[in-house]
Amino acid sequence: MKLKIHQKILIGLLVPILITAACIFYQLKSFTSAYQMIHLIESSDDINIILLEIRRHEKNILLFNEKMSESMFYENLEVLKRKIREIKVEIINNIGESTYKTLLINLSDYENKINFIISNRSHAGSDYDMQVREIRVIARAIEEPFVKIKRTERKNIDEEFTKIKTSFITSFVILIIALSGIGYLFSKRLLQGLKAMQRSFEKLGKGQYSKIFNVDGPYEILSLIDVYNSTIRQVETSKKQLNNTLKELELVNSEILKKQDILVEVKKAAAMKLLASEISHEINNPMSSLNMMLGLLYEELNENDPKKENVSFMLGELQRCNLIIEKLTAFAKKEQLNLRDVSLKEIIYEVSEIVSKQNVEKGITLTLNIDALPLEVTADNLLIQNALINLLSNAYEAIPAGGVVEVTGQISSDYAIILVSDTGEGISEENLSRIFEPFFTTKEQSGGIGIGLSLVRKIIQRHGGKITVNSTLGKGAVFAVHLPLKNK
């Protein structure tokens, strides 16, 4: 069933609104959680205030033997117990049941020791000072859980509000994208019909009676096209009736129309040939032309010409580009790996030469210590080469001019290990956990889009290996690639 324009507009508005409403509804949970955290902090603040009052009355009891402070002490102590019972569940969720039980034990010990001192003040002996110190130690132990609760909950509130803010921004972006996408699709279908009508009216103005076929669009546009086609049919019928009385003109007109039709077909065929030629040129010619010209240049250069090595290198890189494009396409489709016995050392030497030449102006020192690597592993040569190029390029980008990149080879019972380290600024702890996520990047200013390391991890994982990273800010980073040994 074809929907009318107003129905499509309504649906186009409802979908983003429902998405936004769902996101807002989801955020209600975060707001509720934040409210509970704030309530717990307020309760903890109340408890700390009560504890301060209790400690003040405790001091008056121990130092000045004030009777009024005794009654106020017990009154505040009961309020404290009640407050703790009111938020028992929140306290347990925050500090654990064992800590909560310890809190109750400390509270009971605190009260018992105060009772003992009050009851035996007249018989206070040499251990009085020791008992006072114990009371103060217990009081501080009672205060500590609530200080910890406030600190933890304030941190959690900050994180919760950050999540809420991020979610709102995400919802807004989704809303904009949804509206833009729906608007684009709607306008595309609408304009398709309008453009078809425009072309037909232009032909009609030239005396060409052409109907509109195979056009998709809103109900109103299709109805208008039907009316237009019906009108064209009526005009054609009238024309035939008129031509019956003008046979000579009909013959002439028929001949003209035939020539015009032939001309249109010729133009269409020429346009299609031109389009096909342009497409073929744009896709196939540049790579083949470049390959041919470089090949000719290579043949023309003398064997002793230092440029010949560079041209040879460029030809090899051009061929490698073709292979990489094909291989990455197969990789994206998860086609079977081209596994064979390869030398990691040779791959590392080749990759090092490529990346060094690409970054020669930076003056970075590249050190290779790979003698410990096994002679061969079973792997897809091109994919492993691509992964190591990504890793080394990433290391070069991470350090300033004059820095050092080191590639070290190791071997364990199950893996051949390649360590790529640099002397850059390092990676923050916050970013370490996300460094291999697709589209996560810390190099927005340099145009990074965050797929290099994600692709590296995917390649290594497909080989049954793993990749890890360790870093300390200011001390660089170390990426460790683990590839299974042969027969493992």
CSV table of C-alpha atoms in Angstrom, one decimal:
chain,number,residue,atom,x,y,z
A,1,MET,CA,0.0,0.0,0.0
A,2,LYS,CA,1.4,3.4,-1.0
A,3,LEU,CA,1.5,5.9,1.8
A,4,LYS,CA,0.4,9.5,1.4
A,5,ILE,CA,2.9,12.3,1.9
A,6,HIS,CA,1.3,13.4,5.2
A,7,GLN,CA,1.4,9.8,6.5
A,8,LYS,CA,5.1,9.5,5.6
A,9,ILE,CA,5.8,12.8,7.3
A,10,LEU,CA,4.0,11.6,10.4
A,11,ILE,CA,5.9,8.3,10.4
A,12,GLY,CA,9.1,10.2,9.8
A,13,LEU,CA,8.5,12.4,12.8
A,14,LEU,CA,7.2,9.6,15.0
A,15,VAL,CA,10.3,7.4,14.6
A,16,PRO,CA,12.9,9.9,15.9
A,17,ILE,CA,10.5,11.0,18.6
A,18,LEU,CA,10.0,7.4,19.8
A,19,ILE,CA,13.8,6.9,19.7
A,20,THR,CA,14.3,10.0,21.7
A,21,ALA,CA,11.6,9.0,24.2
A,22,ALA,CA,13.2,5.6,24.6
A,23,CYS,CA,16.5,7.2,25.3
A,24,ILE,CA,15.0,9.6,27.9
A,25,PHE,CA,13.1,6.7,29.5
A,26,TYR,CA,16.3,4.8,29.7
A,27,GLN,CA,18.0,7.8,31.4
A,28,LEU,CA,15.3,7.9,34.1
A,29,LYS,CA,17.1,4.9,35.6
A,30,SER,CA,20.3,6.8,35.8
A,31,PHE,CA,18.6,9.8,37.3
A,32,THR,CA,17.0,7.5,39.9
A,33,SER,CA,20.4,6.0,40.7
A,34,ALA,CA,21.9,9.4,41.1
A,35,TYR,CA,19.1,10.5,43.3
A,36,GLN,CA,19.7,7.5,45.6
A,37,MET,CA,23.4,8.3,45.7
A,38,ILE,CA,22.6,11.9,46.7
A,39,HIS,CA,20.2,10.6,49.3
A,40,LEU,CA,22.9,8.3,50.7
A,41,ILE,CA,25.4,11.2,50.8
A,42,GLU,CA,22.9,13.4,52.6
A,43,SER,CA,22.2,10.6,55.1
A,44,SER,CA,26.0,10.1,55.6
A,45,ASP,CA,26.4,13.9,56.2
A,46,ASP,CA,23.6,13.7,58.8
A,47,ILE,CA,25.3,10.8,60.5
A,48,ASN,CA,28.7,12.7,60.5
A,49,ILE,CA,27.0,15.7,62.1
A,50,ILE,CA,25.4,13.4,64.7
A,51,LEU,CA,28.8,11.8,65.3
A,52,LEU,CA,30.4,15.2,65.8
A,53,GLU,CA,27.7,16.0,68.5
A,54,ILE,CA,28.3,12.6,70.1
A,55,ARG,CA,32.1,13.2,70.1
A,56,ARG,CA,31.5,16.7,71.6
A,57,HIS,CA,29.4,15.2,74.4
A,58,GLU,CA,31.9,12.4,74.8
A,59,LYS,CA,34.6,14.9,75.5
A,60,ASN,CA,32.4,16.8,78.0
A,61,ILE,CA,31.7,13.5,79.8
A,62,LEU,CA,35.3,12.3,79.9
A,63,LEU,CA,36.9,15.6,80.7
A,64,PHE,CA,34.3,17.6,82.7
A,65,ASN,CA,31.9,15.0,83.9
A,66,GLU,CA,28.9,17.0,82.7
A,67,LYS,CA,25.5,15.3,83.5
A,68,MET,CA,23.7,17.2,80.8
A,69,SER,CA,26.1,15.9,78.2
A,70,GLU,CA,25.4,12.4,79.3
A,71,SER,CA,21.7,12.7,78.5
A,72,MET,CA,22.5,14.5,75.2
A,73,PHE,CA,25.1,11.8,74.4
A,74,TYR,CA,22.6,8.9,74.7
A,75,GLU,CA,19.9,10.9,72.9
A,76,ASN,CA,22.2,11.5,69.9
A,77,LEU,CA,23.5,7.9,70.1
A,78,GLU,CA,19.9,6.6,69.7
A,79,VAL,CA,19.4,9.0,66.7
A,80,LEU,CA,22.6,7.6,65.2
A,81,LYS,CA,21.4,4.0,65.6
A,82,ARG,CA,18.1,4.9,64.0
A,83,LYS,CA,19.8,6.7,61.1
A,84,ILE,CA,22.1,3.7,60.5
A,85,ARG,CA,19.1,1.3,60.5
A,86,GLU,CA,17.2,3.5,58.0
A,87,ILE,CA,20.0,3.2,55.4
A,88,LYS,CA,21.1,-0.3,56.3
A,89,VAL,CA,20.6,-1.7,52.8
A,90,GLU,CA,22.5,1.2,51.1
A,91,ILE,CA,25.3,0.9,53.6
A,92,ILE,CA,25.7,-2.8,53.0
A,93,ASN,CA,25.6,-2.3,49.2
A,94,ASN,CA,28.3,0.3,49.5
A,95,ILE,CA,30.8,-1.1,52.0
A,96,GLY,CA,29.7,-4.8,52.3
A,97,GLU,CA,27.9,-6.8,54.9
A,98,SER,CA,31.0,-7.7,56.9
A,99,THR,CA,32.0,-4.1,57.3
A,100,TYR,CA,28.5,-3.2,58.3
A,101,LYS,CA,28.6,-5.8,61.0
A,102,THR,CA,31.9,-4.5,62.2
A,103,LEU,CA,30.3,-1.0,62.3
A,104,LEU,CA,27.5,-2.3,64.6
A,105,ILE,CA,30.1,-4.1,66.8
A,106,ASN,CA,32.1,-0.9,67.1
A,107,LEU,CA,29.0,1.1,67.9
A,108,SER,CA,28.0,-1.4,70.6
A,109,ASP,CA,31.6,-1.4,72.0
A,110,TYR,CA,31.6,2.4,72.0
A,111,GLU,CA,28.4,2.6,73.9
A,112,ASN,CA,29.5,-0.2,76.4
A,113,LYS,CA,32.8,1.5,77.1
A,114,ILE,CA,31.1,4.9,77.7
A,115,ASN,CA,28.6,3.2,80.0
A,116,PHE,CA,31.5,1.5,81.9
A,117,ILE,CA,33.4,4.8,82.4
A,118,ILE,CA,30.2,6.6,83.5
A,119,SER,CA,29.3,3.8,85.9
A,120,ASN,CA,32.8,3.5,87.3
A,121,ARG,CA,34.0,7.1,87.2
A,122,SER,CA,34.4,7.2,91.0
A,123,HIS,CA,36.6,4.0,90.8
A,124,ALA,CA,38.7,5.1,87.9
A,125,GLY,CA,42.1,3.6,88.1
A,126,SER,CA,45.4,3.7,86.3
A,127,ASP,CA,43.8,2.2,83.1
A,128,TYR,CA,41.4,5.2,82.7
A,129,ASP,CA,43.6,6.9,80.1
A,130,MET,CA,43.9,3.6,78.2
A,131,GLN,CA,40.1,3.2,78.1
A,132,VAL,CA,39.7,6.8,76.9
A,133,ARG,CA,42.1,6.1,74.0
A,134,GLU,CA,40.2,2.9,73.1
A,135,ILE,CA,37.0,4.9,73.1
A,136,ARG,CA,38.5,7.5,70.7
A,137,VAL,CA,39.9,4.8,68.4
A,138,ILE,CA,36.5,3.1,68.2
A,139,ALA,CA,34.8,6.4,67.5
A,140,ARG,CA,37.1,7.0,64.6
A,141,ALA,CA,36.5,3.5,63.3
A,142,ILE,CA,32.7,4.4,63.4
A,143,GLU,CA,33.3,7.5,61.4
A,144,GLU,CA,35.5,5.9,58.7
A,145,PRO,CA,32.8,3.9,56.8
A,146,PHE,CA,30.7,7.0,56.3
A,147,VAL,CA,33.7,9.1,55.1
A,148,LYS,CA,34.4,6.3,52.6
A,149,ILE,CA,30.7,6.1,51.6
A,150,LYS,CA,30.6,9.8,50.9
A,151,ARG,CA,33.8,9.7,48.9
A,152,THR,CA,32.7,6.7,46.9
A,153,GLU,CA,29.2,8.0,46.2
A,154,ARG,CA,30.5,11.4,45.1
A,155,LYS,CA,32.7,9.7,42.6
A,156,ASN,CA,29.8,7.5,41.5
A,157,ILE,CA,27.6,10.5,41.1
A,158,ASP,CA,30.2,12.2,38.9
A,159,GLU,CA,30.4,9.1,36.7
A,160,GLU,CA,26.6,8.8,36.6
A,161,PHE,CA,26.2,12.4,35.4
A,162,THR,CA,28.9,11.9,32.9
A,163,LYS,CA,27.0,8.9,31.5
A,164,ILE,CA,23.8,10.9,31.5
A,165,LYS,CA,25.5,13.7,29.6
A,166,THR,CA,27.0,11.3,27.1
A,167,SER,CA,23.7,9.6,26.6
A,168,PHE,CA,21.9,12.8,26.0
A,169,ILE,CA,24.5,13.9,23.5
A,170,THR,CA,24.2,10.4,21.8
A,171,SER,CA,20.4,10.7,21.8
A,172,PHE,CA,20.6,14.1,20.2
A,173,VAL,CA,23.1,12.8,17.5
A,174,ILE,CA,20.9,9.8,16.8
A,175,LEU,CA,17.9,12.1,16.5
A,176,ILE,CA,19.7,14.4,14.1
A,177,ILE,CA,20.9,11.4,12.1
A,178,ALA,CA,17.5,9.8,12.0
A,179,LEU,CA,15.8,13.0,10.9
A,180,SER,CA,18.5,13.6,8.3
A,181,GLY,CA,18.3,10.1,7.0
A,182,ILE,CA,14.5,10.0,6.9
A,183,GLY,CA,14.4,13.5,5.3
A,184,TYR,CA,17.0,12.4,2.7
A,185,LEU,CA,15.1,9.2,1.8
A,186,PHE,CA,11.8,11.0,1.7
A,187,SER,CA,13.1,13.9,-0.4
A,188,LYS,CA,14.9,11.4,-2.7
A,189,ARG,CA,11.7,9.5,-3.5
A,190,LEU,CA,9.8,12.8,-3.8
A,191,LEU,CA,12.4,14.4,-6.1
A,192,GLN,CA,12.6,11.3,-8.3
A,193,GLY,CA,9.0,11.6,-9.3
A,194,LEU,CA,9.2,15.4,-9.7
A,195,LYS,CA,12.4,15.2,-11.8
A,196,ALA,CA,10.7,12.6,-14.0
A,197,MET,CA,7.7,14.9,-14.5
A,198,GLN,CA,10.1,17.8,-15.2
A,199,ARG,CA,11.8,15.9,-17.9
A,200,SER,CA,8.5,14.8,-19.4
A,201,PHE,CA,7.2,18.4,-19.4
A,202,GLU,CA,10.4,19.6,-21.1
A,203,LYS,CA,9.9,17.0,-23.8
A,204,LEU,CA,6.2,17.9,-24.0
A,205,GLY,CA,7.3,21.5,-24.6
A,206,LYS,CA,9.4,20.2,-27.5
A,207,GLY,CA,6.5,18.3,-28.9
A,208,GLN,CA,7.5,14.9,-27.6
A,209,TYR,CA,4.7,13.0,-26.0
A,210,SER,CA,6.4,10.7,-23.5
A,211,LYS,CA,4.8,8.9,-20.7
A,212,ILE,CA,6.4,8.4,-17.3
A,213,PHE,CA,7.2,4.8,-16.3
A,214,ASN,CA,8.9,3.0,-13.5
A,215,VAL,CA,8.9,5.9,-11.1
A,216,ASP,CA,8.6,5.3,-7.4
A,217,GLY,CA,7.4,8.0,-5.0
A,218,PRO,CA,4.6,9.2,-2.6
A,219,TYR,CA,1.0,8.5,-3.3
A,220,GLU,CA,0.3,12.1,-4.4
A,221,ILE,CA,3.2,12.1,-6.9
A,222,LEU,CA,2.1,8.8,-8.4
A,223,SER,CA,-1.5,10.1,-8.7
A,224,LEU,CA,-0.2,13.2,-10.5
A,225,ILE,CA,1.9,11.0,-12.8
A,226,ASP,CA,-1.2,8.9,-13.6
A,227,VAL,CA,-3.2,12.0,-14.5
A,228,TYR,CA,-0.3,13.2,-16.6
A,229,ASN,CA,0.0,9.8,-18.4
A,230,SER,CA,-3.8,9.8,-19.0
A,231,THR,CA,-3.6,13.3,-20.4
A,232,ILE,CA,-0.7,12.2,-22.7
A,233,ARG,CA,-2.8,9.3,-23.9
A,234,GLN,CA,-5.7,11.6,-24.7
A,235,VAL,CA,-3.4,14.0,-26.5
A,236,GLU,CA,-2.0,11.1,-28.6
A,237,THR,CA,-5.5,10.0,-29.5
A,238,SER,CA,-6.4,13.5,-30.6
A,239,LYS,CA,-3.2,13.6,-32.5
A,240,LYS,CA,-4.0,10.4,-34.3
A,241,GLN,CA,-7.5,11.7,-35.2
A,242,LEU,CA,-6.0,14.9,-36.6
A,243,ASN,CA,-3.4,13.0,-38.5
A,244,ASN,CA,-6.1,10.9,-40.2
A,245,THR,CA,-7.1,14.1,-42.0
A,246,LEU,CA,-3.6,15.1,-42.7
A,247,LYS,CA,-2.0,12.0,-44.2
A,248,GLU,CA,0.8,13.8,-46.0
A,249,LEU,CA,1.7,15.7,-42.9
A,250,GLU,CA,1.5,12.4,-40.9
A,251,LEU,CA,4.0,10.8,-43.2
A,252,VAL,CA,6.4,13.8,-42.9
A,253,ASN,CA,5.8,14.0,-39.2
A,254,SER,CA,6.3,10.3,-38.8
A,255,GLU,CA,9.6,10.5,-40.6
A,256,ILE,CA,10.7,13.3,-38.4
A,257,LEU,CA,9.7,11.5,-35.3
A,258,LYS,CA,11.5,8.4,-36.4
A,259,LYS,CA,14.7,10.5,-37.0
A,260,GLN,CA,14.3,12.1,-33.7
A,261,ASP,CA,13.9,8.8,-32.0
A,262,ILE,CA,17.0,7.5,-33.7
A,263,LEU,CA,18.9,10.6,-32.7
A,264,VAL,CA,17.7,10.2,-29.1
A,265,GLU,CA,18.8,6.5,-29.1
A,266,VAL,CA,22.2,7.5,-30.7
A,267,LYS,CA,22.7,10.1,-28.0
A,268,LYS,CA,21.8,7.7,-25.3
A,269,ALA,CA,24.2,5.1,-26.7
A,270,ALA,CA,26.9,7.7,-27.0
A,271,ALA,CA,26.3,8.8,-23.5
A,272,MET,CA,26.4,5.3,-22.2
A,273,LYS,CA,29.7,4.6,-24.1
A,274,LEU,CA,31.2,7.8,-22.7
A,275,LEU,CA,30.0,6.9,-19.2
A,276,ALA,CA,31.4,3.4,-19.5
A,277,SER,CA,34.7,4.8,-20.8
A,278,GLU,CA,35.0,7.3,-17.9
A,279,ILE,CA,34.3,4.6,-15.3
A,280,SER,CA,36.8,2.2,-16.9
A,281,HIS,CA,39.4,5.0,-17.0
A,282,GLU,CA,38.8,6.1,-13.4
A,283,ILE,CA,38.9,2.6,-12.0
A,284,ASN,CA,41.3,0.6,-14.1
A,285,ASN,CA,43.6,3.1,-16.0
A,286,PRO,CA,45.3,4.9,-13.1
A,287,MET,CA,46.8,1.8,-11.5
A,288,SER,CA,47.8,0.2,-14.8
A,289,SER,CA,49.2,3.4,-16.2
A,290,LEU,CA,51.2,4.0,-13.1
A,291,ASN,CA,52.5,0.4,-13.3
A,292,MET,CA,53.4,0.8,-17.0
A,293,MET,CA,55.1,4.1,-16.6
A,294,LEU,CA,57.1,3.0,-13.7
A,295,GLY,CA,58.0,-0.2,-15.5
A,296,LEU,CA,59.2,1.9,-18.5
A,297,LEU,CA,61.2,4.2,-16.3
A,298,TYR,CA,62.8,1.2,-14.6
A,299,GLU,CA,63.8,-0.2,-18.0
A,300,GLU,CA,65.3,3.1,-19.1
A,301,LEU,CA,67.4,3.7,-16.0
A,302,ASN,CA,71.0,2.4,-15.9
A,303,GLU,CA,71.8,-0.4,-13.6
A,304,ASN,CA,74.1,2.0,-11.6
A,305,ASP,CA,71.5,4.7,-11.3
A,306,PRO,CA,70.6,5.1,-7.6
A,307,LYS,CA,67.1,6.0,-8.7
A,308,LYS,CA,66.5,2.5,-10.1
A,309,GLU,CA,66.4,1.0,-6.6
A,310,ASN,CA,63.7,3.5,-5.6
A,311,VAL,CA,61.7,2.8,-8.8
A,312,SER,CA,61.9,-0.9,-8.1
A,313,PHE,CA,60.8,-0.2,-4.6
A,314,MET,CA,57.8,1.8,-5.9
A,315,LEU,CA,56.9,-1.0,-8.3
A,316,GLY,CA,57.0,-3.5,-5.5
A,317,GLU,CA,54.8,-1.2,-3.3
A,318,LEU,CA,52.3,-0.8,-6.2
A,319,GLN,CA,52.0,-4.5,-6.5
A,320,ARG,CA,51.7,-4.8,-2.8
A,321,CYS,CA,48.9,-2.2,-2.8
A,322,ASN,CA,47.0,-4.3,-5.2
A,323,LEU,CA,47.5,-7.4,-3.2
A,324,ILE,CA,46.6,-5.6,0.1
A,325,ILE,CA,43.4,-4.3,-1.4
A,326,GLU,CA,42.4,-7.8,-2.6
A,327,LYS,CA,43.5,-9.4,0.7
A,328,LEU,CA,41.8,-6.8,2.9
A,329,THR,CA,38.6,-7.3,0.9
A,330,ALA,CA,38.8,-11.1,1.4
A,331,PHE,CA,39.7,-10.5,5.1
A,332,ALA,CA,36.6,-8.3,5.6
A,333,LYS,CA,34.5,-11.0,4.2
A,334,LYS,CA,36.1,-13.5,6.5
A,335,GLU,CA,37.5,-15.6,3.7
A,336,GLN,CA,39.9,-18.4,4.5
A,337,LEU,CA,43.5,-17.3,5.5
A,338,ASN,CA,46.3,-18.0,3.1
A,339,LEU,CA,48.4,-19.9,5.7
A,340,ARG,CA,51.9,-21.0,5.0
A,341,ASP,CA,55.3,-21.1,6.7
A,342,VAL,CA,56.7,-17.6,6.8
A,343,SER,CA,59.8,-16.0,8.4
A,344,LEU,CA,58.8,-13.4,11.0
A,345,LYS,CA,62.3,-11.9,10.8
A,346,GLU,CA,62.1,-11.3,7.0
A,347,ILE,CA,58.6,-9.8,7.5
A,348,ILE,CA,60.0,-7.5,10.2
A,349,TYR,CA,62.9,-6.4,8.1
A,350,GLU,CA,60.7,-5.6,5.1
A,351,VAL,CA,58.2,-3.7,7.3
A,352,SER,CA,60.9,-1.8,9.0
A,353,GLU,CA,62.4,-0.6,5.7
A,354,ILE,CA,58.9,0.5,4.4
A,355,VAL,CA,58.0,2.4,7.5
A,356,SER,CA,61.5,4.0,7.9
A,357,LYS,CA,61.4,5.3,4.4
A,358,GLN,CA,57.9,6.7,4.9
A,359,ASN,CA,59.1,8.6,8.0
A,360,VAL,CA,62.7,9.4,7.2
A,361,GLU,CA,62.3,13.1,7.7
A,362,LYS,CA,61.4,12.6,11.4
A,363,GLY,CA,64.9,11.4,12.3
A,364,ILE,CA,63.6,8.5,14.5
A,365,THR,CA,65.9,5.6,15.4
A,366,LEU,CA,64.6,2.1,14.7
A,367,THR,CA,66.3,-0.7,16.6
A,368,LEU,CA,65.7,-4.4,15.8
A,369,ASN,CA,66.6,-7.2,18.3
A,370,ILE,CA,64.8,-10.1,16.8
A,371,ASP,CA,67.4,-12.9,16.8
A,372,ALA,CA,65.4,-14.8,19.4
A,373,LEU,CA,62.4,-15.3,17.1
A,374,PRO,CA,61.8,-18.8,15.6
A,375,LEU,CA,62.8,-19.5,12.1
A,376,GLU,CA,59.2,-19.9,10.8
A,377,VAL,CA,55.6,-19.6,12.0
A,378,THR,CA,52.4,-20.6,10.1
A,379,ALA,CA,50.7,-17.4,9.1
A,380,ASP,CA,49.2,-15.3,6.3
A,381,ASN,CA,52.3,-13.3,5.1
A,382,LEU,CA,50.4,-10.3,3.7
A,383,LEU,CA,48.1,-9.9,6.7
A,384,ILE,CA,50.9,-10.2,9.3
A,385,GLN,CA,52.9,-7.7,7.3
A,386,ASN,CA,49.9,-5.3,7.2
A,387,ALA,CA,49.4,-5.7,11.0
A,388,LEU,CA,53.1,-4.9,11.7
A,389,ILE,CA,53.1,-1.9,9.4
A,390,ASN,CA,50.1,-0.5,11.4
A,391,LEU,CA,51.9,-1.1,14.7
A,392,LEU,CA,55.2,0.5,13.6
A,393,SER,CA,53.4,3.4,11.9
A,394,ASN,CA,51.5,4.0,15.1
A,395,ALA,CA,54.7,4.0,17.1
A,396,TYR,CA,56.3,6.5,14.7
A,397,GLU,CA,53.3,8.8,15.1
A,398,ALA,CA,53.4,8.6,18.9
A,399,ILE,CA,56.9,10.0,19.3
A,400,PRO,CA,58.5,13.3,18.5
A,401,ALA,CA,61.4,13.8,16.1
A,402,GLY,CA,64.6,12.1,17.4
A,403,GLY,CA,62.8,9.4,19.4
A,404,VAL,CA,63.5,5.7,19.4
A,405,VAL,CA,61.3,2.7,18.3
A,406,GLU,CA,62.5,-0.8,19.2
A,407,VAL,CA,61.3,-4.1,17.9
A,408,THR,CA,62.2,-7.1,20.1
A,409,GLY,CA,61.7,-10.8,19.4
A,410,GLN,CA,61.0,-13.3,22.2
A,411,ILE,CA,59.7,-16.9,22.4
A,412,SER,CA,57.7,-18.7,25.0
A,413,SER,CA,56.4,-22.3,25.2
A,414,ASP,CA,53.4,-21.5,22.9
A,415,TYR,CA,54.0,-18.2,21.2
A,416,ALA,CA,56.5,-16.2,19.1
A,417,ILE,CA,56.3,-12.7,20.7
A,418,ILE,CA,57.0,-9.4,18.9
A,419,LEU,CA,57.4,-6.4,21.2
A,420,VAL,CA,57.1,-2.9,19.6
A,421,SER,CA,58.1,-0.2,22.0
A,422,ASP,CA,58.5,3.6,21.7
A,423,THR,CA,59.7,6.5,23.7
A,424,GLY,CA,56.6,8.6,23.3
A,425,GLU,CA,54.3,10.2,25.8
A,426,GLY,CA,52.5,6.9,26.6
A,427,ILE,CA,48.8,6.1,26.9
A,428,SER,CA,46.7,7.1,29.8
A,429,GLU,CA,45.1,4.4,31.9
A,430,GLU,CA,41.7,5.6,30.8
A,431,ASN,CA,42.5,5.1,27.1
A,432,LEU,CA,44.4,1.7,27.6
A,433,SER,CA,41.2,-0.2,28.0
A,434,ARG,CA,39.7,1.2,24.8
A,435,ILE,CA,42.8,1.4,22.6
A,436,PHE,CA,41.7,-1.6,20.4
A,437,GLU,CA,38.1,-0.5,20.0
A,438,PRO,CA,37.0,0.3,16.5
A,439,PHE,CA,36.8,4.1,15.8
A,440,PHE,CA,38.4,5.0,19.1
A,441,THR,CA,41.4,7.3,18.5
A,442,THR,CA,43.5,9.8,20.5
A,443,LYS,CA,44.8,11.4,17.2
A,444,GLU,CA,41.8,13.4,16.0
A,445,GLN,CA,43.9,16.4,15.2
A,446,SER,CA,46.1,14.4,12.9
A,447,GLY,CA,43.2,12.8,11.1
A,448,GLY,CA,43.2,9.4,12.8
A,449,ILE,CA,39.9,7.5,12.6
A,450,GLY,CA,40.7,4.7,15.0
A,451,ILE,CA,40.7,1.6,12.8
A,452,GLY,CA,44.4,0.7,12.6
A,453,LEU,CA,44.9,-1.0,16.0
A,454,SER,CA,41.4,-2.6,15.7
A,455,LEU,CA,42.4,-4.1,12.4
A,456,VAL,CA,45.7,-5.3,14.0
A,457,ARG,CA,43.9,-7.1,16.8
A,458,LYS,CA,41.5,-8.7,14.3
A,459,ILE,CA,44.3,-10.0,12.2
A,460,ILE,CA,46.2,-11.4,15.2
A,461,GLN,CA,43.1,-13.0,16.6
A,462,ARG,CA,42.3,-14.7,13.3
A,463,HIS,CA,45.8,-16.3,13.6
A,464,GLY,CA,44.9,-17.7,17.0
A,465,GLY,CA,47.1,-15.2,18.7
A,466,LYS,CA,46.6,-12.1,20.9
A,467,ILE,CA,47.9,-8.6,21.3
A,468,THR,CA,48.4,-6.6,24.6
A,469,VAL,CA,49.6,-3.2,25.5
A,470,ASN,CA,51.4,-1.7,28.5
A,471,SER,CA,52.1,1.9,29.0
A,472,THR,CA,53.0,4.5,31.6
A,473,LEU,CA,52.4,8.2,30.9
A,474,GLY,CA,55.7,9.9,30.0
A,475,LYS,CA,57.5,6.6,29.5
A,476,GLY,CA,56.1,5.4,26.2
A,477,ALA,CA,54.2,2.2,25.3
A,478,VAL,CA,54.9,-1.4,24.5
A,479,PHE,CA,52.7,-3.5,22.2
A,480,ALA,CA,53.1,-7.3,22.5
A,481,VAL,CA,52.0,-9.5,19.6
A,482,HIS,CA,51.7,-13.2,20.4
A,483,LEU,CA,51.6,-15.6,17.4
A,484,PRO,CA,51.2,-19.4,17.9
A,485,LEU,CA,54.3,-21.4,17.2
A,486,LYS,CA,54.2,-24.1,14.5
A,487,ASN,CA,52.1,-27.1,15.4
A,488,LYS,CA,50.6,-25.3,18.4
